[in-house]
Amino acid sequence: TQLLEQSPQFLSIQEGENLTVYCNSSSVFSSLQWYRQEPGEGPVLLVTVVTGGEVKKLKRLTFQFGDARKDSSLHITAAQPGDTGLYLCAGAHGSSNTGKLIFGQGTTLQVKP
Amino acid sequence: DTAVSQTPKYLVTQMGNDKSIKCEQNLGHDTMYWYKQDSKKFLKIMFSYNNKELIINETVPNRFSPKSPDKAHLNLHINSLELGDSAVYFCASSQAGGFLINEQFFGPGTRLTVL
């Protein structure tokens, strides 16, 4: 069974702080996605990374895919209360047009004003 | 204009009952999914349909039966509900095809509570 381990599981910080969430696996993924989920809603895609070593930026969020395509990180600069939510990484294997995603356990982020 | 909708939003029922959750997407996607999110927020795929054909069937008790009457709908029927079935169930859809994983669009979830 392929597993994606996220750390930390919970993070409570003050507005303006920086943070990094990690997503690690012993398996190689053809691509990896990050989703954010707010209470009472479904996950929403933030980014897809495909190439080993790839870095993508989305405003204050920076996503990196490990060189070996086994791990990824999400860095948030100057966190704001609106960043509060559950962050999920999800990996896909091989020819992924079946759409099967393996999700990590999630990181619950709380940003206090 | 809702992209992926599910009904009901909340479902409270007794052990042993049979219940259904409905899902509809208006995105024109070929592929639809059912996920289960447990109390620890772990999201796990249950089923996937592509053009009304079952393509992913994870290790799920056969009390769970998905049904896809057409490309835009994927319903989930659960027989003989058990306490452990309590969870939030998410429907999702994506456009199939291509080598790489496509974005999955999730519904708002159905919170099932079995008493």
XYZ file of C-alpha atoms in Angstrom:
228
model
C 0.000 0.000 0.000
C 1.428 3.353 -1.031
C 1.311 5.875 1.782
C 1.752 9.604 1.874
C 2.771 10.963 5.240
C 2.114 14.584 5.996
C 3.711 16.571 8.771
C 2.849 18.257 10.919
C -0.713 17.057 11.393
C -1.712 20.208 13.259
C -0.256 23.690 13.138
C -1.441 26.772 15.003
C 0.431 29.994 14.273
C 0.048 33.747 14.474
C -0.767 35.884 11.483
C 2.394 36.919 9.664
C 4.427 33.810 10.464
C 5.872 31.485 7.851
C 5.263 27.738 7.787
C 6.131 24.626 5.835
C 4.084 21.463 5.436
C 5.769 18.272 4.282
C 4.444 15.332 2.311
C 6.658 12.229 2.155
C 6.462 8.776 0.650
C 8.684 5.830 -0.161
C 6.933 5.562 -3.529
C 7.579 7.518 -6.699
C 4.636 9.523 -8.004
C 4.101 10.633 -11.579
C 2.471 13.785 -10.273
C 1.392 15.250 -6.972
C -1.387 17.620 -6.094
C -2.118 19.878 -3.140
C -5.702 20.566 -2.109
C -7.175 22.842 0.553
C -10.381 21.957 2.345
C -12.442 24.347 4.435
C -14.949 23.168 7.069
C -18.166 21.839 5.552
C -16.792 21.877 2.019
C -14.962 19.590 -0.351
C -11.245 19.883 -1.160
C -10.227 22.419 -3.797
C -7.145 21.993 -5.946
C -4.292 24.436 -5.325
C -1.576 23.060 -7.597
C -0.296 20.051 -9.542
C 3.441 19.353 -9.734
C 4.815 16.956 -12.275
C 8.565 17.292 -12.766
C 11.139 16.321 -10.132
C 12.569 19.484 -8.568
C 9.695 21.598 -9.860
C 8.766 24.708 -7.898
C 5.434 26.467 -8.340
C 4.255 29.647 -6.700
C 0.706 30.710 -6.022
C 0.820 34.175 -4.398
C 2.237 33.523 -0.903
C 2.239 29.732 -1.368
C 5.300 27.919 -2.755
C 5.083 24.262 -3.735
C 8.045 22.025 -4.418
C 8.237 18.502 -5.818
C 11.254 16.508 -4.667
C 13.926 15.581 -7.200
C 13.063 11.890 -6.866
C 9.294 12.624 -7.044
C 8.742 10.967 -3.665
C 8.099 14.049 -1.575
C 6.712 17.546 -1.715
C 6.474 20.628 0.439
C 4.155 23.566 0.770
C 5.575 26.796 2.175
C 3.334 29.697 3.156
C 4.872 33.111 3.655
C 3.269 35.633 5.999
C 0.276 33.453 6.794
C -3.125 35.094 7.063
C -6.313 33.955 8.831
C -7.787 33.206 5.408
C -5.163 30.469 4.985
C -6.826 28.487 7.786
C -7.957 25.085 6.601
C -7.019 21.475 5.982
C -4.189 20.994 3.487
C -4.049 17.666 1.686
C -1.364 16.314 -0.590
C -2.348 13.635 -3.081
C -0.158 11.524 -5.311
C -0.844 9.724 -8.564
C 1.069 6.752 -9.927
C 2.106 5.844 -13.437
C -0.416 6.357 -16.167
C -2.891 8.279 -14.129
C -5.776 8.685 -16.494
C -7.647 6.355 -14.168
C -7.651 9.315 -11.831
C -6.710 7.371 -8.709
C -5.219 9.613 -6.037
C -3.547 8.557 -2.806
C -4.153 11.219 -0.160
C -2.010 12.125 2.810
C -3.574 12.378 6.270
C -3.804 16.141 5.989
C -2.397 19.124 7.897
C -4.856 21.265 9.824
C -3.634 24.854 9.825
C -5.023 27.524 12.105
C -3.804 31.091 11.624
C -4.740 33.369 14.496
C -5.195 37.095 13.925
C -24.070 27.455 -10.539
C -22.976 24.365 -8.612
C -20.410 22.186 -10.400
C -20.671 19.025 -8.284
C -23.721 18.686 -6.063
C -24.652 16.031 -3.534
C -27.843 15.281 -1.673
C -28.492 15.103 1.146
C -25.968 17.264 2.988
C -26.686 15.503 6.271
C -28.012 12.007 6.823
C -28.792 10.582 10.258
C -30.091 7.035 10.374
C -30.301 3.899 12.473
C -28.059 0.865 12.204
C -29.356 -1.680 9.748
C -31.136 0.807 7.499
C -30.496 1.242 3.771
C -29.741 4.716 2.419
C -28.660 6.422 -0.788
C -26.602 9.504 -1.556
C -26.979 11.205 -4.912
C -24.352 13.092 -6.888
C -24.590 15.150 -10.035
C -21.964 17.120 -11.963
C -22.614 19.711 -14.647
C -19.002 20.042 -15.785
C -19.269 17.585 -18.662
C -16.610 15.346 -17.073
C -16.151 11.714 -18.005
C -15.047 10.401 -14.641
C -16.761 10.472 -11.255
C -15.621 9.249 -7.848
C -16.808 8.466 -4.350
C -14.495 9.167 -1.411
C -14.894 8.527 2.310
C -13.385 10.966 4.823
C -13.145 9.590 8.341
C -13.174 11.421 11.649
C -9.411 11.994 11.378
C -9.937 13.747 8.023
C -8.304 10.925 6.070
C -9.708 10.897 2.540
C -9.821 7.528 0.794
C -11.148 6.630 -2.622
C -13.942 4.083 -2.755
C -15.090 3.931 -6.373
C -14.506 5.551 -9.720
C -16.623 5.459 -12.866
C -15.577 6.501 -16.357
C -18.393 6.934 -18.857
C -20.706 4.842 -16.654
C -18.131 2.036 -16.388
C -16.609 1.051 -13.037
C -12.825 1.500 -13.197
C -11.750 1.729 -9.558
C -13.255 -0.446 -6.865
C -11.215 -0.280 -3.695
C -11.593 -2.681 -0.798
C -15.056 -1.601 0.191
C -17.710 -3.832 1.782
C -20.210 -5.043 -0.789
C -22.914 -3.298 1.231
C -21.790 -0.250 -0.750
C -22.993 -0.194 -4.339
C -22.389 2.680 -6.723
C -24.726 3.252 -9.637
C -24.135 5.528 -12.601
C -27.287 6.034 -14.695
C -25.418 8.434 -16.985
C -22.129 10.334 -17.210
C -23.396 13.190 -15.072
C -24.666 11.134 -12.145
C -23.077 8.743 -9.684
C -25.157 7.564 -6.766
C -24.052 5.566 -3.747
C -26.362 3.073 -2.105
C -25.489 1.598 1.269
C -27.242 -1.457 2.672
C -27.427 -2.554 6.315
C -25.691 0.514 7.678
C -23.162 0.014 10.480
C -21.774 2.389 13.091
C -18.402 2.382 11.299
C -20.008 3.792 8.167
C -20.349 7.154 9.905
C -18.169 9.558 7.932
C -18.329 12.329 5.365
C -18.778 11.026 1.832
C -17.535 13.124 -1.057
C -18.401 12.848 -4.694
C -15.903 14.211 -7.211
C -15.465 14.440 -10.949
C -12.646 15.002 -13.401
C -11.979 15.036 -17.096
C -10.351 11.746 -18.040
C -7.679 11.285 -20.636
C -4.086 12.334 -20.976
C -1.103 10.935 -19.202
C -1.186 13.117 -16.135
C -3.665 13.334 -13.317
C -6.359 15.909 -13.864
C -7.965 18.237 -11.343
C -10.718 16.615 -9.346
C -13.716 18.758 -8.455
C -15.336 17.775 -5.189
C -18.895 18.139 -4.018
C -19.721 19.660 -0.614
C -19.922 16.257 1.079
C -22.631 14.271 2.818
C -22.187 13.773 6.544
C -23.581 10.348 7.411
C -24.235 9.543 11.059
C -25.296 6.015 11.950
C -26.861 5.652 15.408
